Amino acid sequence: MGPTDDVPLEHVILDAGSLMATTTTTFLGGMAAQGCQLWTTPDVLNEVRDPVARAALDALPFKIGTRPVDSAALDAVAQFAKETGDYYVLSATDLRVLALTYMIERERHGGAHIRRHPKQLRSSAVVDGRRRAFVPPATQPGTPAAVEQPPADGERRPLHEEQLVEGLNVALTLAETSTGDQAAARVDDDDDGGGEWITVENIASQKHGGRQAGQQQRRSTSSVSCVTTDFAMQNVMLQMGLRLTSVDGKAIRSAAQWCLRCYACYKITMDMSRVFCGSCGGPTLSRSRVKVTSGGWIKYRHSARQAANLRGTIYSIPKPRGGRHNNDLVLRDDELRRPRRDNKAPSVDELLENASEFGLNASGGARRDRVRVGHPRGRQVNAAVKRSAKR
């Protein structure tokens, strides 16, 4: 094992997504051949209800063990997920998988390195591959500034005797250090060996030296890992300090998600179902990538050169039409309205007649009237609509 390699896995915890993924079979087979134990919860196996998926699960050439989860581990991961904001999108099965990973990690390596609370998230916006300029934090009101203000022109401040003696000692120390450095530099100049010079032979090692040092610091020392495809679970495990592995066996250092960013007021929301910005109310939301690293960093990646889509907006907006059955355009957030409902509720006989044998009525829940939100891109809004029936 090299200095930058992770510790070999001994325990791998699986969720339903990793069990049903076809790319996981080869990785799990190799882990089982090396003596790695595969674990999951009974709830995960109960979630696999499809006959084809159940047959594929039973035909696996390795054994997957199940373990119950204690209440202490479940409470710990639930409290941590509440602090990160992922608790409300995690199911009970997801929480038990997290608790099982937490429990086995604590049994094998102790719980001193596991975070009890998430780190304070630090935003690091990266625009078009370039990091934004550093903005110094503002001084809290009522607290003195950390840096003393310089004196005005022509103003001198009195110095005490202790400060003069301390300054003189520092100056003498710097002078001696500078003299020694100059002597060492002269000795280095006389040496023509060129051991530290960048040549054709060592340019690759010089270029990758800093990268390898960073990888060595991020080397995982845990033999317990979890394989999941859920973004919320990945976010919780990364911030807790637990080891995470992808479905193809690669180590995951950071979790990527998506958010909606308003290019008018620059507000960011994690609700991907929104059409209008919740701050300014305009249809100016664009999808951006959110990357949460294990160090507590949140990176928003978006292109500053991306122009807004103005296709179809050169046409004039049609006049609003009154009545119940109008199809007026909804261009702002405050213009949203609920879809119309039928005046007459369906009877019990109609519900039983159209009901599915599996308890799901595919046609009954379809909405006949949908609200048209936003500008119709790519077509002229005043164009005549072709009607199939005769007037």
mmCIF file of C-alpha atoms in Angstrom:
data_model
loop_
_atom_site.group_PDB
_atom_site.id
_atom_site.type_symbol
_atom_site.label_atom_id
_atom_site.label_comp_id
_atom_site.label_asym_id
_atom_site.label_seq_id
_atom_site.Cartn_x
_atom_site.Cartn_y
_atom_site.Cartn_z
ATOM 1 C CA MET A 1 0.000 0.000 0.000
ATOM 2 C CA GLY A 2 1.464 3.325 -1.074
ATOM 3 C CA PRO A 3 1.566 6.502 0.998
ATOM 4 C CA THR A 4 -1.444 7.894 -0.844
ATOM 5 C CA ASP A 5 -3.570 4.721 -0.884
ATOM 6 C CA ASP A 6 -6.561 4.244 1.390
ATOM 7 C CA VAL A 7 -6.830 1.473 3.950
ATOM 8 C CA PRO A 8 -8.310 -1.720 2.426
ATOM 9 C CA LEU A 9 -12.002 -2.148 3.091
ATOM 10 C CA GLU A 10 -13.174 -4.761 5.571
ATOM 11 C CA HIS A 11 -16.845 -3.801 5.986
ATOM 12 C CA VAL A 12 -19.068 -2.367 3.234
ATOM 13 C CA ILE A 13 -22.617 -1.177 3.930
ATOM 14 C CA LEU A 14 -25.075 -1.176 1.019
ATOM 15 C CA ASP A 15 -28.368 0.562 0.338
ATOM 16 C CA ALA A 16 -31.127 -0.336 -2.108
ATOM 17 C CA GLY A 17 -29.723 1.791 -4.936
ATOM 18 C CA SER A 18 -26.322 0.127 -4.802
ATOM 19 C CA LEU A 19 -27.860 -3.346 -4.634
ATOM 20 C CA MET A 20 -29.938 -2.832 -7.774
ATOM 21 C CA ALA A 21 -27.138 -1.126 -9.742
ATOM 22 C CA THR A 22 -25.631 -3.401 -12.360
ATOM 23 C CA THR A 23 -22.175 -1.821 -12.052
ATOM 24 C CA THR A 24 -21.909 -2.768 -8.373
ATOM 25 C CA THR A 25 -21.834 -6.545 -8.884
ATOM 26 C CA THR A 26 -18.237 -6.677 -10.103
ATOM 27 C CA PHE A 27 -16.994 -4.396 -7.349
ATOM 28 C CA LEU A 28 -18.832 -6.272 -4.591
ATOM 29 C CA GLY A 29 -17.690 -9.620 -5.973
ATOM 30 C CA GLY A 30 -14.082 -8.490 -5.796
ATOM 31 C CA MET A 31 -14.554 -7.198 -2.256
ATOM 32 C CA ALA A 32 -16.146 -10.465 -1.133
ATOM 33 C CA ALA A 33 -13.307 -12.455 -2.712
ATOM 34 C CA GLN A 34 -10.816 -10.434 -0.654
ATOM 35 C CA GLY A 35 -12.616 -11.274 2.590
ATOM 36 C CA CYS A 36 -14.643 -8.082 2.918
ATOM 37 C CA GLN A 37 -17.958 -8.411 4.744
ATOM 38 C CA LEU A 38 -21.046 -6.919 3.096
ATOM 39 C CA TRP A 39 -23.808 -5.569 5.315
ATOM 40 C CA THR A 40 -27.229 -4.009 4.941
ATOM 41 C CA THR A 41 -30.426 -3.571 6.943
ATOM 42 C CA PRO A 42 -33.548 -5.762 6.711
ATOM 43 C CA ASP A 43 -35.517 -2.753 5.445
ATOM 44 C CA VAL A 44 -33.281 -2.485 2.375
ATOM 45 C CA LEU A 45 -33.957 -6.082 1.380
ATOM 46 C CA ASN A 46 -37.681 -5.533 1.886
ATOM 47 C CA GLU A 47 -37.584 -2.581 -0.514
ATOM 48 C CA VAL A 48 -36.546 -4.827 -3.407
ATOM 49 C CA ARG A 49 -40.007 -6.001 -4.505
ATOM 50 C CA ASP A 50 -39.629 -6.278 -8.267
ATOM 51 C CA PRO A 51 -39.516 -9.951 -9.308
ATOM 52 C CA VAL A 52 -36.628 -9.436 -11.717
ATOM 53 C CA ALA A 53 -34.616 -7.443 -9.169
ATOM 54 C CA ARG A 54 -35.416 -9.996 -6.453
ATOM 55 C CA ALA A 55 -34.251 -12.851 -8.677
ATOM 56 C CA ALA A 56 -31.043 -10.977 -9.509
ATOM 57 C CA LEU A 57 -30.472 -10.314 -5.809
ATOM 58 C CA ASP A 58 -30.928 -13.976 -4.917
ATOM 59 C CA ALA A 59 -28.532 -15.012 -7.697
ATOM 60 C CA LEU A 60 -25.604 -12.965 -6.397
ATOM 61 C CA PRO A 61 -22.478 -15.117 -5.948
ATOM 62 C CA PHE A 62 -21.716 -13.614 -2.537
ATOM 63 C CA LYS A 63 -23.541 -13.314 0.756
ATOM 64 C CA ILE A 64 -24.945 -10.069 2.154
ATOM 65 C CA GLY A 65 -25.491 -10.051 5.895
ATOM 66 C CA THR A 66 -28.082 -8.039 7.793
ATOM 67 C CA ARG A 67 -27.712 -6.348 11.155
ATOM 68 C CA PRO A 68 -30.207 -4.444 13.285
ATOM 69 C CA VAL A 69 -29.500 -0.867 14.275
ATOM 70 C CA ASP A 70 -29.422 0.318 17.872
ATOM 71 C CA SER A 71 -31.341 3.391 18.983
ATOM 72 C CA ALA A 72 -28.234 5.350 20.016
ATOM 73 C CA ALA A 73 -26.730 5.252 16.523
ATOM 74 C CA LEU A 74 -30.083 6.076 14.948
ATOM 75 C CA ASP A 75 -30.555 9.093 17.210
ATOM 76 C CA ALA A 76 -27.010 10.308 16.480
ATOM 77 C CA VAL A 77 -27.376 10.262 12.698
ATOM 78 C CA ALA A 78 -30.910 11.681 12.867
ATOM 79 C CA GLN A 79 -29.733 14.639 14.939
ATOM 80 C CA PHE A 80 -26.793 15.222 12.593
ATOM 81 C CA ALA A 81 -29.079 15.068 9.548
ATOM 82 C CA LYS A 82 -31.386 17.630 11.142
ATOM 83 C CA GLU A 83 -28.470 20.031 11.574
ATOM 84 C CA THR A 84 -27.361 19.604 7.958
ATOM 85 C CA GLY A 85 -30.917 20.016 6.643
ATOM 86 C CA ASP A 86 -31.090 16.575 4.993
ATOM 87 C CA TYR A 87 -33.345 14.946 7.581
ATOM 88 C CA TYR A 88 -36.571 15.870 5.802
ATOM 89 C CA VAL A 89 -35.549 14.221 2.515
ATOM 90 C CA LEU A 90 -34.239 11.007 4.079
ATOM 91 C CA SER A 91 -36.497 8.022 4.551
ATOM 92 C CA ALA A 92 -36.505 5.731 7.560
ATOM 93 C CA THR A 93 -34.542 3.147 5.572
ATOM 94 C CA ASP A 94 -31.893 5.722 4.648
ATOM 95 C CA LEU A 95 -31.492 6.713 8.289
ATOM 96 C CA ARG A 96 -31.039 3.079 9.297
ATOM 97 C CA VAL A 97 -28.339 2.589 6.649
ATOM 98 C CA LEU A 98 -26.555 5.679 7.975
ATOM 99 C CA ALA A 99 -26.927 4.401 11.520
ATOM 100 C CA LEU A 100 -25.504 1.005 10.537
ATOM 101 C CA THR A 101 -22.455 2.671 8.985
ATOM 102 C CA TYR A 102 -22.036 4.820 12.089
ATOM 103 C CA MET A 103 -22.392 1.795 14.384
ATOM 104 C CA ILE A 104 -19.853 -0.398 12.570
ATOM 105 C CA GLU A 105 -17.402 2.527 12.289
ATOM 106 C CA ARG A 106 -17.654 3.103 16.019
ATOM 107 C CA GLU A 107 -17.119 -0.599 16.745
ATOM 108 C CA ARG A 108 -14.032 -0.870 14.537
ATOM 109 C CA HIS A 109 -12.289 2.478 15.027
ATOM 110 C CA GLY A 110 -14.058 4.195 17.906
ATOM 111 C CA GLY A 111 -16.111 7.354 17.747
ATOM 112 C CA ALA A 112 -13.519 10.010 18.554
ATOM 113 C CA HIS A 113 -12.973 11.001 14.913
ATOM 114 C CA ILE A 114 -16.680 11.119 14.030
ATOM 115 C CA ARG A 115 -18.126 14.615 14.087
ATOM 116 C CA ARG A 116 -21.051 15.184 16.433
ATOM 117 C CA HIS A 117 -22.034 18.440 14.744
ATOM 118 C CA PRO A 118 -21.429 19.614 11.165
ATOM 119 C CA LYS A 119 -18.731 22.134 10.493
ATOM 120 C CA GLN A 120 -19.664 25.706 9.810
ATOM 121 C CA LEU A 121 -20.206 25.700 6.081
ATOM 122 C CA ARG A 122 -18.005 28.099 4.183
ATOM 123 C CA SER A 123 -19.269 29.301 0.833
ATOM 124 C CA SER A 124 -16.752 29.355 -1.998
ATOM 125 C CA ALA A 125 -18.323 30.550 -5.227
ATOM 126 C CA VAL A 126 -16.405 29.584 -8.350
ATOM 127 C CA VAL A 127 -17.470 31.527 -11.438
ATOM 128 C CA ASP A 128 -16.335 30.195 -14.829
ATOM 129 C CA GLY A 129 -13.479 28.293 -13.206
ATOM 130 C CA ARG A 130 -12.154 31.335 -11.340
ATOM 131 C CA ARG A 131 -12.568 31.864 -7.625
ATOM 132 C CA ARG A 132 -14.149 35.070 -6.493
ATOM 133 C CA ALA A 133 -12.117 37.813 -4.876
ATOM 134 C CA PHE A 134 -11.611 37.654 -1.127
ATOM 135 C CA VAL A 135 -13.954 39.866 0.833
ATOM 136 C CA PRO A 136 -12.727 40.666 4.361
ATOM 137 C CA PRO A 137 -15.303 40.016 7.098
ATOM 138 C CA ALA A 138 -17.017 43.044 8.497
ATOM 139 C CA THR A 139 -16.252 44.047 12.055
ATOM 140 C CA GLN A 140 -19.059 43.363 14.472
ATOM 141 C CA PRO A 141 -20.646 46.478 15.937
ATOM 142 C CA GLY A 142 -19.393 47.272 19.385
ATOM 143 C CA THR A 143 -16.124 45.323 19.042
ATOM 144 C CA PRO A 144 -12.766 46.989 18.448
ATOM 145 C CA ALA A 145 -10.984 46.414 15.168
ATOM 146 C CA ALA A 146 -8.338 43.709 15.128
ATOM 147 C CA VAL A 147 -5.815 45.911 13.312
ATOM 148 C CA GLU A 148 -4.774 49.171 14.839
ATOM 149 C CA GLN A 149 -5.299 52.195 12.602
ATOM 150 C CA PRO A 150 -2.091 53.903 11.400
ATOM 151 C CA PRO A 151 -1.329 57.367 12.767
ATOM 152 C CA ALA A 152 -2.112 60.453 10.766
ATOM 153 C CA ASP A 153 0.548 62.309 8.802
ATOM 154 C CA GLY A 154 2.962 64.163 11.088
ATOM 155 C CA GLU A 155 1.699 62.380 14.211
ATOM 156 C CA ARG A 156 4.066 60.378 16.407
ATOM 157 C CA ARG A 157 3.174 58.072 19.242
ATOM 158 C CA PRO A 158 5.337 57.862 22.387
ATOM 159 C CA LEU A 159 7.353 54.659 22.816
ATOM 160 C CA HIS A 160 8.122 53.158 26.182
ATOM 161 C CA GLU A 161 11.554 51.901 27.160
ATOM 162 C CA GLU A 162 10.470 48.248 27.101
ATOM 163 C CA GLN A 163 9.227 48.606 23.529
ATOM 164 C CA LEU A 164 12.533 50.150 22.436
ATOM 165 C CA VAL A 165 14.551 47.316 24.004
ATOM 166 C CA GLU A 166 12.290 44.675 22.458
ATOM 167 C CA GLY A 167 12.549 46.290 19.043
ATOM 168 C CA LEU A 168 16.334 46.428 19.274
ATOM 169 C CA ASN A 169 16.541 42.726 20.171
ATOM 170 C CA VAL A 170 14.317 41.805 17.240
ATOM 171 C CA ALA A 171 16.467 43.876 14.879
ATOM 172 C CA LEU A 172 19.667 42.180 16.070
ATOM 173 C CA THR A 173 18.095 38.738 15.662
ATOM 174 C CA LEU A 174 16.978 39.547 12.123
ATOM 175 C CA ALA A 175 20.443 40.840 11.264
ATOM 176 C CA GLU A 176 22.106 37.637 12.481
ATOM 177 C CA THR A 177 19.602 35.496 10.583
ATOM 178 C CA SER A 178 20.132 37.507 7.411
ATOM 179 C CA THR A 179 23.920 37.154 7.709
ATOM 180 C CA GLY A 180 23.627 33.385 8.119
ATOM 181 C CA ASP A 181 21.251 33.103 5.163
ATOM 182 C CA GLN A 182 23.588 35.117 2.949
ATOM 183 C CA ALA A 183 26.515 32.886 3.886
ATOM 184 C CA ALA A 184 24.471 29.763 3.150
ATOM 185 C CA ALA A 185 23.366 31.280 -0.142
ATOM 186 C CA ARG A 186 26.971 31.898 -1.122
ATOM 187 C CA VAL A 187 27.804 28.279 -0.352
ATOM 188 C CA ASP A 188 24.825 27.135 -2.457
ATOM 189 C CA ASP A 189 25.917 29.373 -5.321
ATOM 190 C CA ASP A 190 29.354 27.791 -5.303
ATOM 191 C CA ASP A 191 27.791 24.351 -5.625
ATOM 192 C CA ASP A 192 27.266 23.434 -9.280
ATOM 193 C CA GLY A 193 25.555 20.125 -8.580
ATOM 194 C CA GLY A 194 22.071 21.414 -9.486
ATOM 195 C CA GLY A 195 20.270 18.878 -7.308
ATOM 196 C CA GLU A 196 17.068 20.985 -6.926
ATOM 197 C CA TRP A 197 17.004 22.416 -10.431
ATOM 198 C CA ILE A 198 13.969 21.531 -12.576
ATOM 199 C CA THR A 199 15.122 19.339 -15.442
ATOM 200 C CA VAL A 200 13.437 17.170 -18.045
ATOM 201 C CA GLU A 201 13.800 14.120 -15.809
ATOM 202 C CA ASN A 202 12.213 15.545 -12.624
ATOM 203 C CA ILE A 203 9.647 17.968 -14.067
ATOM 204 C CA ALA A 204 6.805 15.469 -13.617
ATOM 205 C CA SER A 205 7.604 14.910 -9.940
ATOM 206 C CA GLN A 206 7.925 18.660 -9.359
ATOM 207 C CA LYS A 207 4.548 19.343 -10.959
ATOM 208 C CA HIS A 208 2.712 16.634 -9.012
ATOM 209 C CA GLY A 209 4.517 17.147 -5.709
ATOM 210 C CA GLY A 210 1.931 19.454 -4.197
ATOM 211 C CA ARG A 211 -0.949 17.347 -5.470
ATOM 212 C CA GLN A 212 0.493 14.181 -3.928
ATOM 213 C CA ALA A 213 1.009 15.988 -0.625
ATOM 214 C CA GLY A 214 -2.633 17.014 -0.606
ATOM 215 C CA GLN A 215 -3.731 13.457 -1.381
ATOM 216 C CA GLN A 216 -1.597 12.129 1.457
ATOM 217 C CA GLN A 217 -3.327 14.446 3.901
ATOM 218 C CA ARG A 218 -6.745 13.250 2.673
ATOM 219 C CA ARG A 219 -5.822 9.568 2.972
ATOM 220 C CA SER A 220 -8.607 7.574 4.589
ATOM 221 C CA THR A 221 -7.668 5.423 7.585
ATOM 222 C CA SER A 222 -11.037 3.715 8.002
ATOM 223 C CA SER A 223 -11.807 0.186 6.856
ATOM 224 C CA VAL A 224 -15.587 0.770 6.931
ATOM 225 C CA SER A 225 -17.334 2.347 3.961
ATOM 226 C CA CYS A 226 -20.846 2.843 2.642
ATOM 227 C CA VAL A 227 -21.949 2.483 -0.977
ATOM 228 C CA THR A 228 -24.944 4.657 -1.811
ATOM 229 C CA THR A 229 -26.282 6.701 -4.698
ATOM 230 C CA ASP A 230 -28.406 9.061 -2.597
ATOM 231 C CA PHE A 231 -27.062 12.631 -2.538
ATOM 232 C CA ALA A 232 -28.519 13.424 0.883
ATOM 233 C CA MET A 233 -26.907 10.349 2.428
ATOM 234 C CA GLN A 234 -23.585 11.202 0.800
ATOM 235 C CA ASN A 235 -23.746 14.728 2.191
ATOM 236 C CA VAL A 236 -24.431 13.505 5.740
ATOM 237 C CA MET A 237 -21.668 10.882 5.672
ATOM 238 C CA LEU A 238 -19.067 13.245 4.240
ATOM 239 C CA GLN A 239 -19.747 15.860 6.889
ATOM 240 C CA MET A 240 -19.716 13.244 9.657
ATOM 241 C CA GLY A 241 -16.297 12.050 8.507
ATOM 242 C CA LEU A 242 -17.400 8.589 7.380
ATOM 243 C CA ARG A 243 -15.853 6.861 4.396
ATOM 244 C CA LEU A 244 -17.869 6.851 1.184
ATOM 245 C CA THR A 245 -17.483 4.732 -1.958
ATOM 246 C CA SER A 246 -19.177 4.938 -5.342
ATOM 247 C CA VAL A 247 -20.960 2.041 -7.035
ATOM 248 C CA ASP A 248 -17.868 1.293 -9.138
ATOM 249 C CA GLY A 249 -15.517 1.166 -6.141
ATOM 250 C CA LYS A 250 -13.977 4.648 -6.290
ATOM 251 C CA ALA A 251 -13.577 6.815 -3.213
ATOM 252 C CA ILE A 252 -15.905 9.815 -3.017
ATOM 253 C CA ARG A 253 -14.325 12.952 -1.562
ATOM 254 C CA SER A 254 -17.173 15.364 -2.242
ATOM 255 C CA ALA A 255 -20.885 15.218 -3.066
ATOM 256 C CA ALA A 256 -22.396 17.196 -5.933
ATOM 257 C CA GLN A 257 -25.960 18.431 -5.998
ATOM 258 C CA TRP A 258 -27.981 20.902 -8.022
ATOM 259 C CA CYS A 259 -29.566 24.181 -7.040
ATOM 260 C CA LEU A 260 -31.421 27.023 -8.728
ATOM 261 C CA ARG A 261 -29.624 30.360 -8.923
ATOM 262 C CA CYS A 262 -31.365 33.588 -9.859
ATOM 263 C CA TYR A 263 -29.248 35.574 -12.312
ATOM 264 C CA ALA A 264 -31.194 38.749 -11.477
ATOM 265 C CA CYS A 265 -30.842 38.964 -7.679
ATOM 266 C CA TYR A 266 -28.234 36.153 -7.241
ATOM 267 C CA LYS A 267 -30.302 34.284 -4.662
ATOM 268 C CA ILE A 268 -29.874 30.517 -4.403
ATOM 269 C CA THR A 269 -32.573 27.986 -3.559
ATOM 270 C CA MET A 270 -32.378 24.218 -3.200
ATOM 271 C CA ASP A 271 -36.032 23.722 -4.180
ATOM 272 C CA MET A 272 -35.735 22.386 -7.719
ATOM 273 C CA SER A 273 -39.506 22.537 -8.273
ATOM 274 C CA ARG A 274 -39.627 26.329 -8.295
ATOM 275 C CA VAL A 275 -40.252 28.200 -11.534
ATOM 276 C CA PHE A 276 -39.951 31.753 -10.236
ATOM 277 C CA CYS A 277 -37.404 33.227 -7.848
ATOM 278 C CA GLY A 278 -38.690 33.419 -4.290
ATOM 279 C CA SER A 279 -36.856 36.698 -3.687
ATOM 280 C CA CYS A 280 -37.519 38.862 -6.749
ATOM 281 C CA GLY A 281 -40.382 36.817 -8.225
ATOM 282 C CA GLY A 282 -39.017 36.691 -11.774
ATOM 283 C CA PRO A 283 -38.553 33.678 -14.081
ATOM 284 C CA THR A 284 -34.779 34.064 -13.882
ATOM 285 C CA LEU A 285 -33.748 30.766 -12.304
ATOM 286 C CA SER A 286 -30.910 28.759 -13.808
ATOM 287 C CA ARG A 287 -29.616 25.405 -12.640
ATOM 288 C CA SER A 288 -26.182 25.448 -11.016
ATOM 289 C CA ARG A 289 -24.028 22.786 -9.495
ATOM 290 C CA VAL A 290 -23.471 22.610 -5.747
ATOM 291 C CA LYS A 291 -20.472 20.739 -4.426
ATOM 292 C CA VAL A 292 -20.214 19.869 -0.727
ATOM 293 C CA THR A 293 -16.748 18.690 0.314
ATOM 294 C CA SER A 294 -15.774 16.767 3.413
ATOM 295 C CA GLY A 295 -14.043 19.848 4.817
ATOM 296 C CA GLY A 296 -17.307 21.759 5.083
ATOM 297 C CA TRP A 297 -16.941 23.815 1.909
ATOM 298 C CA ILE A 298 -19.932 24.586 -0.318
ATOM 299 C CA LYS A 299 -18.937 25.489 -3.871
ATOM 300 C CA TYR A 300 -21.401 26.957 -6.355
ATOM 301 C CA ARG A 301 -20.263 26.461 -9.917
ATOM 302 C CA HIS A 302 -21.896 28.539 -12.616
ATOM 303 C CA SER A 303 -20.766 30.306 -15.748
ATOM 304 C CA ALA A 304 -20.719 34.093 -15.654
ATOM 305 C CA ARG A 305 -20.648 34.201 -19.454
ATOM 306 C CA GLN A 306 -23.892 32.303 -19.918
ATOM 307 C CA ALA A 307 -26.490 34.600 -21.454
ATOM 308 C CA ALA A 308 -30.172 34.438 -20.628
ATOM 309 C CA ASN A 309 -32.400 32.588 -23.077
ATOM 310 C CA LEU A 310 -34.449 35.238 -24.896
ATOM 311 C CA ARG A 311 -35.870 32.959 -27.551
ATOM 312 C CA GLY A 312 -39.476 33.836 -28.299
ATOM 313 C CA THR A 313 -39.512 37.006 -26.212
ATOM 314 C CA ILE A 314 -39.338 39.331 -29.232
ATOM 315 C CA TYR A 315 -43.058 38.814 -29.810
ATOM 316 C CA SER A 316 -45.596 40.910 -27.992
ATOM 317 C CA ILE A 317 -47.566 39.363 -25.163
ATOM 318 C CA PRO A 318 -51.241 38.740 -26.018
ATOM 319 C CA LYS A 319 -53.912 40.717 -24.286
ATOM 320 C CA PRO A 320 -55.354 39.127 -21.156
ATOM 321 C CA ARG A 321 -58.688 37.420 -21.626
ATOM 322 C CA GLY A 322 -61.290 37.265 -18.926
ATOM 323 C CA GLY A 323 -63.454 34.378 -17.908
ATOM 324 C CA ARG A 324 -62.871 31.083 -16.205
ATOM 325 C CA HIS A 325 -61.293 29.304 -19.148
ATOM 326 C CA ASN A 326 -58.659 31.850 -20.112
ATOM 327 C CA ASN A 327 -55.085 30.877 -20.826
ATOM 328 C CA ASP A 328 -53.320 34.047 -19.784
ATOM 329 C CA LEU A 329 -49.561 33.878 -19.373
ATOM 330 C CA VAL A 330 -48.212 33.712 -15.832
ATOM 331 C CA LEU A 331 -45.017 35.757 -15.809
ATOM 332 C CA ARG A 332 -44.490 36.493 -12.102
ATOM 333 C CA ASP A 333 -44.588 34.534 -8.889
ATOM 334 C CA ASP A 334 -47.533 36.456 -7.438
ATOM 335 C CA GLU A 335 -49.669 35.613 -10.497
ATOM 336 C CA LEU A 336 -49.647 31.889 -9.826
ATOM 337 C CA ARG A 337 -53.024 30.361 -9.191
ATOM 338 C CA ARG A 338 -54.267 26.925 -8.428
ATOM 339 C CA PRO A 339 -55.591 24.792 -11.279
ATOM 340 C CA ARG A 340 -59.321 24.680 -11.706
ATOM 341 C CA ARG A 341 -61.276 21.742 -10.352
ATOM 342 C CA ASP A 342 -64.425 20.113 -11.576
ATOM 343 C CA ASN A 343 -67.648 21.387 -10.113
ATOM 344 C CA LYS A 344 -68.976 17.890 -9.677
ATOM 345 C CA ALA A 345 -67.049 15.367 -7.622
ATOM 346 C CA PRO A 346 -66.825 11.843 -9.073
ATOM 347 C CA SER A 347 -69.161 9.310 -7.559
ATOM 348 C CA VAL A 348 -68.089 6.199 -5.717
ATOM 349 C CA ASP A 349 -69.185 3.953 -8.606
ATOM 350 C CA GLU A 350 -66.981 5.836 -11.055
ATOM 351 C CA LEU A 351 -64.016 5.579 -8.708
ATOM 352 C CA LEU A 352 -64.477 1.828 -8.300
ATOM 353 C CA GLU A 353 -64.997 1.323 -12.028
ATOM 354 C CA ASN A 354 -61.831 3.176 -13.027
ATOM 355 C CA ALA A 355 -59.735 1.914 -10.131
ATOM 356 C CA SER A 356 -56.700 -0.221 -10.860
ATOM 357 C CA GLU A 357 -56.274 -3.680 -9.421
ATOM 358 C CA PHE A 358 -53.029 -2.517 -7.835
ATOM 359 C CA GLY A 359 -54.747 0.356 -6.031
ATOM 360 C CA LEU A 360 -53.299 3.037 -8.307
ATOM 361 C CA ASN A 361 -55.529 4.860 -10.766
ATOM 362 C CA ALA A 362 -53.305 6.165 -13.523
ATOM 363 C CA SER A 363 -55.916 8.309 -15.232
ATOM 364 C CA GLY A 364 -57.786 9.545 -12.194
ATOM 365 C CA GLY A 365 -54.968 11.692 -10.830
ATOM 366 C CA ALA A 366 -54.099 13.367 -14.129
ATOM 367 C CA ARG A 367 -54.895 17.062 -14.174
ATOM 368 C CA ARG A 368 -56.865 18.132 -17.210
ATOM 369 C CA ASP A 369 -56.171 21.817 -16.815
ATOM 370 C CA ARG A 370 -52.609 22.948 -16.153
ATOM 371 C CA VAL A 371 -51.535 26.497 -15.517
ATOM 372 C CA ARG A 372 -49.260 27.872 -18.238
ATOM 373 C CA VAL A 373 -46.234 29.220 -16.420
ATOM 374 C CA GLY A 374 -43.641 31.435 -18.042
ATOM 375 C CA HIS A 375 -43.175 32.716 -21.558
ATOM 376 C CA PRO A 376 -43.779 30.194 -24.373
ATOM 377 C CA ARG A 377 -40.261 29.851 -25.756
ATOM 378 C CA GLY A 378 -39.731 29.226 -29.434
ATOM 379 C CA ARG A 379 -43.175 30.134 -30.805
ATOM 380 C CA GLN A 380 -45.199 33.239 -31.494
ATOM 381 C CA VAL A 381 -47.748 33.751 -28.784
ATOM 382 C CA ASN A 382 -50.165 35.597 -31.109
ATOM 383 C CA ALA A 383 -50.159 32.890 -33.759
ATOM 384 C CA ALA A 384 -53.463 31.266 -34.643
ATOM 385 C CA VAL A 385 -54.068 27.963 -32.942
ATOM 386 C CA LYS A 386 -55.073 25.120 -35.242
ATOM 387 C CA ARG A 387 -58.349 23.596 -34.166
ATOM 388 C CA SER A 388 -59.254 20.023 -35.041
ATOM 389 C CA ALA A 389 -63.035 20.339 -34.656
ATOM 390 C CA LYS A 390 -65.289 22.460 -36.845
ATOM 391 C CA ARG A 391 -66.904 25.531 -35.425
#
